[in-house]
C-alpha atoms as a PDB file:
ATOM      1  CA  UNK A   1      12.714 -13.270  11.018  1.00  0.00           C
ATOM      2  CA  UNK A   2      10.383 -10.593  12.304  1.00  0.00           C
ATOM      3  CA  UNK A   3      10.998  -6.912  11.718  1.00  0.00           C
ATOM      4  CA  UNK A   4      10.297  -3.712  13.628  1.00  0.00           C
ATOM      5  CA  UNK A   5      10.186  -0.175  12.280  1.00  0.00           C
ATOM      6  CA  UNK A   6      11.917   2.518  14.310  1.00  0.00           C
ATOM      7  CA  UNK A   7       9.170   5.111  15.014  1.00  0.00           C
ATOM      8  CA  UNK A   8      10.941   7.741  12.897  1.00  0.00           C
ATOM      9  CA  UNK A   9      11.337   5.258  10.031  1.00  0.00           C
ATOM     10  CA  UNK A  10       7.604   4.551  10.170  1.00  0.00           C
ATOM     11  CA  UNK A  11       6.933   8.309  10.045  1.00  0.00           C
ATOM     12  CA  UNK A  12       9.197   8.664   6.999  1.00  0.00           C
ATOM     13  CA  UNK A  13       7.419   5.815   5.293  1.00  0.00           C
ATOM     14  CA  UNK A  14       3.984   7.301   6.033  1.00  0.00           C
ATOM     15  CA  UNK A  15       5.079  10.747   4.806  1.00  0.00           C
ATOM     16  CA  UNK A  16       6.377   9.275   1.542  1.00  0.00           C
ATOM     17  CA  UNK A  17       3.127   7.343   1.021  1.00  0.00           C
ATOM     18  CA  UNK A  18       1.172  10.556   1.660  1.00  0.00           C
ATOM     19  CA  UNK A  19       3.354  12.451  -0.817  1.00  0.00           C
ATOM     20  CA  UNK A  20       2.743   9.886  -3.557  1.00  0.00           C
ATOM     21  CA  UNK A  21      -0.966   9.598  -2.692  1.00  0.00           C
ATOM     22  CA  UNK A  22      -1.380  13.336  -3.264  1.00  0.00           C
ATOM     23  CA  UNK A  23       0.004  12.858  -6.758  1.00  0.00           C
ATOM     24  CA  UNK A  24      -1.624   9.549  -7.782  1.00  0.00           C
ATOM     25  CA  UNK A  25      -3.024   6.702  -5.740  1.00  0.00           C
ATOM     26  CA  UNK A  26      -1.580   4.169  -8.196  1.00  0.00           C
ATOM     27  CA  UNK A  27       1.913   5.549  -7.666  1.00  0.00           C
ATOM     28  CA  UNK A  28       1.441   5.430  -3.895  1.00  0.00           C
ATOM     29  CA  UNK A  29       0.428   1.769  -4.141  1.00  0.00           C
ATOM     30  CA  UNK A  30       3.458   1.030  -6.324  1.00  0.00           C
ATOM     31  CA  UNK A  31       5.666   2.702  -3.683  1.00  0.00           C
ATOM     32  CA  UNK A  32       4.107   0.630  -0.880  1.00  0.00           C
ATOM     33  CA  UNK A  33       4.676  -2.514  -2.957  1.00  0.00           C
ATOM     34  CA  UNK A  34       8.314  -1.536  -3.568  1.00  0.00           C
ATOM     35  CA  UNK A  35       9.014  -1.000   0.142  1.00  0.00           C
ATOM     36  CA  UNK A  36       7.185  -4.201   1.112  1.00  0.00           C
ATOM     37  CA  UNK A  37       9.258  -6.053  -1.483  1.00  0.00           C
ATOM     38  CA  UNK A  38      12.477  -4.597  -0.037  1.00  0.00           C
ATOM     39  CA  UNK A  39      11.459  -5.663   3.484  1.00  0.00           C
ATOM     40  CA  UNK A  40      10.591  -9.146   2.179  1.00  0.00           C
ATOM     41  CA  UNK A  41      14.014  -9.420   0.497  1.00  0.00           C
ATOM     42  CA  UNK A  42      15.712  -8.286   3.710  1.00  0.00           C
ATOM     43  CA  UNK A  43      13.817 -10.868   5.764  1.00  0.00           C
ATOM     44  CA  UNK A  44      14.713 -13.636   3.306  1.00  0.00           C
ATOM     45  CA  UNK A  45      18.467 -12.919   3.402  1.00  0.00           C
ATOM     46  CA  UNK A  46      19.360 -10.184   5.916  1.00  0.00           C
ATOM     47  CA  UNK A  47      23.118 -10.449   5.391  1.00  0.00           C
ATOM     48  CA  UNK A  48      22.878 -10.122   1.586  1.00  0.00           C
ATOM     49  CA  UNK A  49      22.982  -6.321   1.531  1.00  0.00           C
ATOM     50  CA  UNK A  50      26.023  -4.105   1.934  1.00  0.00           C
ATOM     51  CA  UNK A  51      27.045  -2.669   5.273  1.00  0.00           C
ATOM     52  CA  UNK A  52      27.074   1.113   4.902  1.00  0.00           C
ATOM     53  CA  UNK A  53      27.945   2.161   8.474  1.00  0.00           C
ATOM     54  CA  UNK A  54      29.159  -0.113  11.301  1.00  0.00           C
ATOM     55  CA  UNK A  55      26.307  -2.682  11.448  1.00  0.00           C
ATOM     56  CA  UNK A  56      23.766  -0.781   9.318  1.00  0.00           C
ATOM     57  CA  UNK A  57      22.849  -2.285   5.962  1.00  0.00           C
ATOM     58  CA  UNK A  58      20.912  -0.855   3.006  1.00  0.00           C
ATOM     59  CA  UNK A  59      18.504  -2.504   0.601  1.00  0.00           C
ATOM     60  CA  UNK A  60      17.384  -0.350  -2.312  1.00  0.00           C
ATOM     61  CA  UNK A  61      13.722  -0.239  -3.304  1.00  0.00           C
ATOM     62  CA  UNK A  62      12.963  -1.107  -6.893  1.00  0.00           C
ATOM     63  CA  UNK A  63      11.702   1.699  -9.171  1.00  0.00           C
ATOM     64  CA  UNK A  64      11.874   4.368  -6.439  1.00  0.00           C
ATOM     65  CA  UNK A  65      14.884   6.335  -5.131  1.00  0.00           C
ATOM     66  CA  UNK A  66      14.567   4.929  -1.603  1.00  0.00           C
ATOM     67  CA  UNK A  67      16.728   2.702   0.522  1.00  0.00           C
ATOM     68  CA  UNK A  68      15.624   0.692   3.548  1.00  0.00           C
ATOM     69  CA  UNK A  69      18.315   0.964   6.214  1.00  0.00           C
ATOM     70  CA  UNK A  70      18.360  -1.698   8.903  1.00  0.00           C
ATOM     71  CA  UNK A  71      20.329  -3.571  11.527  1.00  0.00           C
ATOM     72  CA  UNK A  72      20.171  -7.247  12.354  1.00  0.00           C
ATOM     73  CA  UNK A  73      19.380  -7.617  16.040  1.00  0.00           C
ATOM     74  CA  UNK A  74      19.394 -10.901  17.937  1.00  0.00           C
ATOM     75  CA  UNK A  75      15.667 -11.660  17.508  1.00  0.00           C
ATOM     76  CA  UNK A  76      14.522  -9.229  14.841  1.00  0.00           C
ATOM     77  CA  UNK A  77      15.443  -6.812  12.077  1.00  0.00           C
ATOM     78  CA  UNK A  78      15.284  -3.143  13.082  1.00  0.00           C
ATOM     79  CA  UNK A  79      14.376  -0.852  10.200  1.00  0.00           C
ATOM     80  CA  UNK A  80      16.099   2.439  10.984  1.00  0.00           C
ATOM     81  CA  UNK A  81      15.070   4.497   7.962  1.00  0.00           C
ATOM     82  CA  UNK A  82      13.062   4.530   4.759  1.00  0.00           C
ATOM     83  CA  UNK A  83      15.433   7.029   3.196  1.00  0.00           C
ATOM     84  CA  UNK A  84      15.081   9.026   0.013  1.00  0.00           C
ATOM     85  CA  UNK A  85      18.468   8.752  -1.664  1.00  0.00           C
ATOM     86  CA  UNK A  86      18.691  12.507  -2.269  1.00  0.00           C
ATOM     87  CA  UNK A  87      18.239  13.280   1.418  1.00  0.00           C
ATOM     88  CA  UNK A  88      21.146  14.387   3.576  1.00  0.00           C
ATOM     89  CA  UNK A  89      23.348  11.338   4.250  1.00  0.00           C
ATOM     90  CA  UNK A  90      23.672  10.281   7.844  1.00  0.00           C
ATOM     91  CA  UNK A  91      20.574  12.042   9.190  1.00  0.00           C
ATOM     92  CA  UNK A  92      19.369   8.705  10.579  1.00  0.00           C
ATOM     93  CA  UNK A  93      22.525   7.858  12.562  1.00  0.00           C
ATOM     94  CA  UNK A  94      21.104   8.921  15.934  1.00  0.00           C
ATOM     95  CA  UNK A  95      18.553   6.099  15.625  1.00  0.00           C
ATOM     96  CA  UNK A  96      21.113   3.310  16.133  1.00  0.00           C
END
């Protein structure tokens, strides 16, 4: 199944990559790999992950405190947020 990033989710992802790149390029690459792995796992079994709000599900990234929040649409998966787990809960809800 194909996936689409909400524009704000893509911005969050880019900002996180930039943050890690400023610290160490190797860490930034590990973060990218972790998010790509989460998206791959979502695409393989979209209903596997817990519903956290109405039809929004969350898949946690490995080794980083980030969750990929998404909905399953008719023809694609919509990634609503690449959320740091310490960030204010619910900030992404207007994206649904």
